[in-house]
Amino acid sequence: MRFLITGGAGFIGSHLADRLLKKGHRVLVIDDLSTGSIRNIKHLKENSAFSYVIDNVMNSPLMAELIDEADAVFHLAAAVGVRLIVESPVHTIETNVSGTETVLKMASKKKRPVLVASSSEVYGQSTKFPFTEDGNLVLGATVKSRWSYACSKAIDEFLALAYQKERGLPTVVARLFNTVGPRQTGRYGMVIPTFVKQALTNSPITVYGDGEQTRCFCHVADTVAGLEALLTNETAYGGVFNIGSTEEVSMNTLAEKIKDTCNSNSPIKHIPYDEAYEEGFEDMQRRIPSIEKIHDLIHWSPKRTLKVILSDVINNVRNQLS
Ligand code: UDP
């Protein structure tokens, strides 16, 4: 098959490209390199089944052409990372909403199935654990810019589902929970690459808040297997699916584990949220997915533990530093 991956030079998109190419598919990538990087796809440049375009998904005539060349579309292009969202809310909202609108409009003309990547952020401050896809979304006030991301992703989901219902376009929504692995940069605030780099350079490991907040980290190789399974399985169309790990860890424990595994002398330093992000910043205390739905439908579940994830990220950051 021929797949178009928007945001294909990003961390997740480039791993998805690797996987699809390995399985003998053809892959076309569009990325504006705002958070993605040519470094992520440079090993694919010689592959004749791979091609890429550096441009923005809001370029409608170009998107019409690229979608026409593909059998199905993974729409991953989005503003990512909490830090970026807090610092550039206009960019976040525009990219996420207009970008998805363009992709769905053009895909609808050509009737090409689309997977829209959403985020566990949409659950917001819900405390109904684990998060199930039909659970309520609990978002904060509009004066807190963090919530613009969740809101923009929720609009993306509504749009995808509406295109399926009203225009007959096959769509599927994947809600990605904290995804980590090689190539992820700490530049946009992501915690694991940040802690690993700090530990390997013996700099203070910066734990935000009291560090008792928890997350479940999923290896990107597992995540992209789930994405592929959803878009290539017609029974998933019209649905919303969580993709994530259920292995929960607090940021305090994570900092300790990374420090130990790296044999680091870094001190662990707690930083108040106001200082780390912006005044009044609201974090999620806990975020854990129910993965029953995707498991029951396509038998997907993550295979790699946190230990494997940390070892892969540490090797990757070590190579970058050397
Ligand atoms: N975090 C931290 N130190 C850092 C970066 C992040 O303690 O240097 C915390 C952050 O406040 C959150 C968790 O780690 O509670 C996960 O953050 P990340 O940005 O990776 O993903 P999020 O779950 O916020 O989307």
PDB file of N, CA and C in Angstrom, residues 120-156:
ATOM      1  N   SER A 120      -3.995  11.853  24.843  1.00  0.00           N
ATOM      2  CA  SER A 120      -4.607  11.599  26.154  1.00  0.00           C
ATOM      3  C   SER A 120      -4.891  12.912  26.874  1.00  0.00           C
ATOM      4  N   GLU A 121      -4.307  14.011  26.399  1.00  0.00           N
ATOM      5  CA  GLU A 121      -4.596  15.330  26.985  1.00  0.00           C
ATOM      6  C   GLU A 121      -6.096  15.619  26.992  1.00  0.00           C
ATOM      7  N   VAL A 122      -6.833  15.020  26.018  1.00  0.00           N
ATOM      8  CA  VAL A 122      -8.259  15.339  25.940  1.00  0.00           C
ATOM      9  C   VAL A 122      -9.018  14.894  27.197  1.00  0.00           C
ATOM     10  N   TYR A 123      -8.487  13.931  27.941  1.00  0.00           N
ATOM     11  CA  TYR A 123      -9.176  13.515  29.175  1.00  0.00           C
ATOM     12  C   TYR A 123      -9.060  14.584  30.247  1.00  0.00           C
ATOM     13  N   GLY A 124      -8.079  15.475  30.096  1.00  0.00           N
ATOM     14  CA  GLY A 124      -7.909  16.594  31.009  1.00  0.00           C
ATOM     15  C   GLY A 124      -7.793  16.148  32.445  1.00  0.00           C
ATOM     16  N   GLN A 125      -8.605  16.764  33.295  1.00  0.00           N
ATOM     17  CA  GLN A 125      -8.505  16.471  34.727  1.00  0.00           C
ATOM     18  C   GLN A 125      -9.477  15.386  35.190  1.00  0.00           C
ATOM     19  N   SER A 126      -9.925  14.565  34.266  1.00  0.00           N
ATOM     20  CA  SER A 126     -10.814  13.480  34.661  1.00  0.00           C
ATOM     21  C   SER A 126     -10.134  12.622  35.736  1.00  0.00           C
ATOM     22  N   THR A 127     -10.913  12.142  36.690  1.00  0.00           N
ATOM     23  CA  THR A 127     -10.329  11.289  37.728  1.00  0.00           C
ATOM     24  C   THR A 127     -10.960   9.895  37.683  1.00  0.00           C
ATOM     25  N   LYS A 128     -11.593   9.596  36.570  1.00  0.00           N
ATOM     26  CA  LYS A 128     -12.222   8.288  36.424  1.00  0.00           C
ATOM     27  C   LYS A 128     -11.213   7.341  35.779  1.00  0.00           C
ATOM     28  N   PHE A 129     -10.401   6.690  36.636  1.00  0.00           N
ATOM     29  CA  PHE A 129      -9.304   5.851  36.140  1.00  0.00           C
ATOM     30  C   PHE A 129      -9.730   4.393  36.026  1.00  0.00           C
ATOM     31  N   PRO A 130      -9.233   3.650  35.038  1.00  0.00           N
ATOM     32  CA  PRO A 130      -8.465   4.134  33.905  1.00  0.00           C
ATOM     33  C   PRO A 130      -9.380   4.882  32.936  1.00  0.00           C
ATOM     34  N   PHE A 131      -8.782   5.723  32.069  1.00  0.00           N
ATOM     35  CA  PHE A 131      -9.572   6.494  31.121  1.00  0.00           C
ATOM     36  C   PHE A 131     -10.132   5.583  30.030  1.00  0.00           C
ATOM     37  N   THR A 132     -11.453   5.619  29.858  1.00  0.00           N
ATOM     38  CA  THR A 132     -12.062   4.858  28.763  1.00  0.00           C
ATOM     39  C   THR A 132     -12.529   5.839  27.691  1.00  0.00           C
ATOM     40  N   GLU A 133     -12.552   5.380  26.465  1.00  0.00           N
ATOM     41  CA  GLU A 133     -12.799   6.250  25.322  1.00  0.00           C
ATOM     42  C   GLU A 133     -14.150   6.942  25.385  1.00  0.00           C
ATOM     43  N   ASP A 134     -15.131   6.314  26.057  1.00  0.00           N
ATOM     44  CA  ASP A 134     -16.450   6.963  26.117  1.00  0.00           C
ATOM     45  C   ASP A 134     -16.638   7.779  27.400  1.00  0.00           C
ATOM     46  N   GLY A 135     -15.553   7.964  28.169  1.00  0.00           N
ATOM     47  CA  GLY A 135     -15.635   8.752  29.406  1.00  0.00           C
ATOM     48  C   GLY A 135     -15.691  10.249  29.125  1.00  0.00           C
ATOM     49  N   ASN A 136     -16.165  11.017  30.109  1.00  0.00           N
ATOM     50  CA  ASN A 136     -16.254  12.470  29.939  1.00  0.00           C
ATOM     51  C   ASN A 136     -14.874  13.109  29.919  1.00  0.00           C
ATOM     52  N   LEU A 137     -14.780  14.208  29.168  1.00  0.00           N
ATOM     53  CA  LEU A 137     -13.537  14.978  29.125  1.00  0.00           C
ATOM     54  C   LEU A 137     -13.691  16.128  30.116  1.00  0.00           C
ATOM     55  N   VAL A 138     -12.671  16.327  30.970  1.00  0.00           N
ATOM     56  CA  VAL A 138     -12.778  17.363  32.005  1.00  0.00           C
ATOM     57  C   VAL A 138     -11.676  18.399  31.786  1.00  0.00           C
ATOM     58  N   LEU A 139     -12.037  19.466  31.070  1.00  0.00           N
ATOM     59  CA  LEU A 139     -11.009  20.443  30.706  1.00  0.00           C
ATOM     60  C   LEU A 139     -11.044  21.667  31.626  1.00  0.00           C
ATOM     61  N   GLY A 140      -9.889  22.329  31.752  1.00  0.00           N
ATOM     62  CA  GLY A 140      -9.790  23.506  32.608  1.00  0.00           C
ATOM     63  C   GLY A 140     -10.257  24.771  31.897  1.00  0.00           C
ATOM     64  N   ALA A 141     -10.075  25.901  32.583  1.00  0.00           N
ATOM     65  CA  ALA A 141     -10.562  27.187  32.080  1.00  0.00           C
ATOM     66  C   ALA A 141      -9.772  27.635  30.844  1.00  0.00           C
ATOM     67  N   THR A 142     -10.427  28.447  29.994  1.00  0.00           N
ATOM     68  CA  THR A 142      -9.773  28.908  28.759  1.00  0.00           C
ATOM     69  C   THR A 142      -8.636  29.898  29.030  1.00  0.00           C
ATOM     70  N   VAL A 143      -8.609  30.501  30.222  1.00  0.00           N
ATOM     71  CA  VAL A 143      -7.491  31.421  30.526  1.00  0.00           C
ATOM     72  C   VAL A 143      -6.195  30.659  30.799  1.00  0.00           C
ATOM     73  N   LYS A 144      -6.289  29.347  30.973  1.00  0.00           N
ATOM     74  CA  LYS A 144      -5.076  28.545  31.171  1.00  0.00           C
ATOM     75  C   LYS A 144      -4.713  27.924  29.825  1.00  0.00           C
ATOM     76  N   SER A 145      -3.603  28.397  29.234  1.00  0.00           N
ATOM     77  CA  SER A 145      -3.331  28.047  27.837  1.00  0.00           C
ATOM     78  C   SER A 145      -3.088  26.558  27.620  1.00  0.00           C
ATOM     79  N   ARG A 146      -2.696  25.839  28.659  1.00  0.00           N
ATOM     80  CA  ARG A 146      -2.473  24.405  28.482  1.00  0.00           C
ATOM     81  C   ARG A 146      -3.677  23.711  27.842  1.00  0.00           C
ATOM     82  N   TRP A 147      -4.882  24.167  28.246  1.00  0.00           N
ATOM     83  CA  TRP A 147      -6.085  23.463  27.819  1.00  0.00           C
ATOM     84  C   TRP A 147      -6.419  23.691  26.352  1.00  0.00           C
ATOM     85  N   SER A 148      -5.729  24.660  25.726  1.00  0.00           N
ATOM     86  CA  SER A 148      -5.998  24.899  24.301  1.00  0.00           C
ATOM     87  C   SER A 148      -5.596  23.673  23.477  1.00  0.00           C
ATOM     88  N   TYR A 149      -4.595  22.974  23.950  1.00  0.00           N
ATOM     89  CA  TYR A 149      -4.146  21.786  23.219  1.00  0.00           C
ATOM     90  C   TYR A 149      -5.226  20.700  23.269  1.00  0.00           C
ATOM     91  N   ALA A 150      -5.706  20.415  24.483  1.00  0.00           N
ATOM     92  CA  ALA A 150      -6.730  19.382  24.648  1.00  0.00           C
ATOM     93  C   ALA A 150      -7.973  19.737  23.829  1.00  0.00           C
ATOM     94  N   CYS A 151      -8.326  21.019  23.896  1.00  0.00           N
ATOM     95  CA  CYS A 151      -9.518  21.475  23.192  1.00  0.00           C
ATOM     96  C   CYS A 151      -9.345  21.344  21.684  1.00  0.00           C
ATOM     97  N   SER A 152      -8.167  21.721  21.176  1.00  0.00           N
ATOM     98  CA  SER A 152      -7.935  21.629  19.734  1.00  0.00           C
ATOM     99  C   SER A 152      -7.953  20.168  19.289  1.00  0.00           C
ATOM    100  N   LYS A 153      -7.437  19.290  20.118  1.00  0.00           N
ATOM    101  CA  LYS A 153      -7.445  17.869  19.766  1.00  0.00           C
ATOM    102  C   LYS A 153      -8.868  17.296  19.832  1.00  0.00           C
ATOM    103  N   ALA A 154      -9.652  17.789  20.780  1.00  0.00           N
ATOM    104  CA  ALA A 154     -11.045  17.325  20.873  1.00  0.00           C
ATOM    105  C   ALA A 154     -11.802  17.760  19.613  1.00  0.00           C
ATOM    106  N   ILE A 155     -11.533  18.973  19.129  1.00  0.00           N
ATOM    107  CA  ILE A 155     -12.174  19.438  17.888  1.00  0.00           C
ATOM    108  C   ILE A 155     -11.753  18.527  16.725  1.00  0.00           C
ATOM    109  N   ASP A 156     -10.464  18.172  16.683  1.00  0.00           N
ATOM    110  CA  ASP A 156      -9.977  17.252  15.639  1.00  0.00           C
ATOM    111  C   ASP A 156     -10.781  15.946  15.667  1.00  0.00           C
TER     112      ASP A 156
END
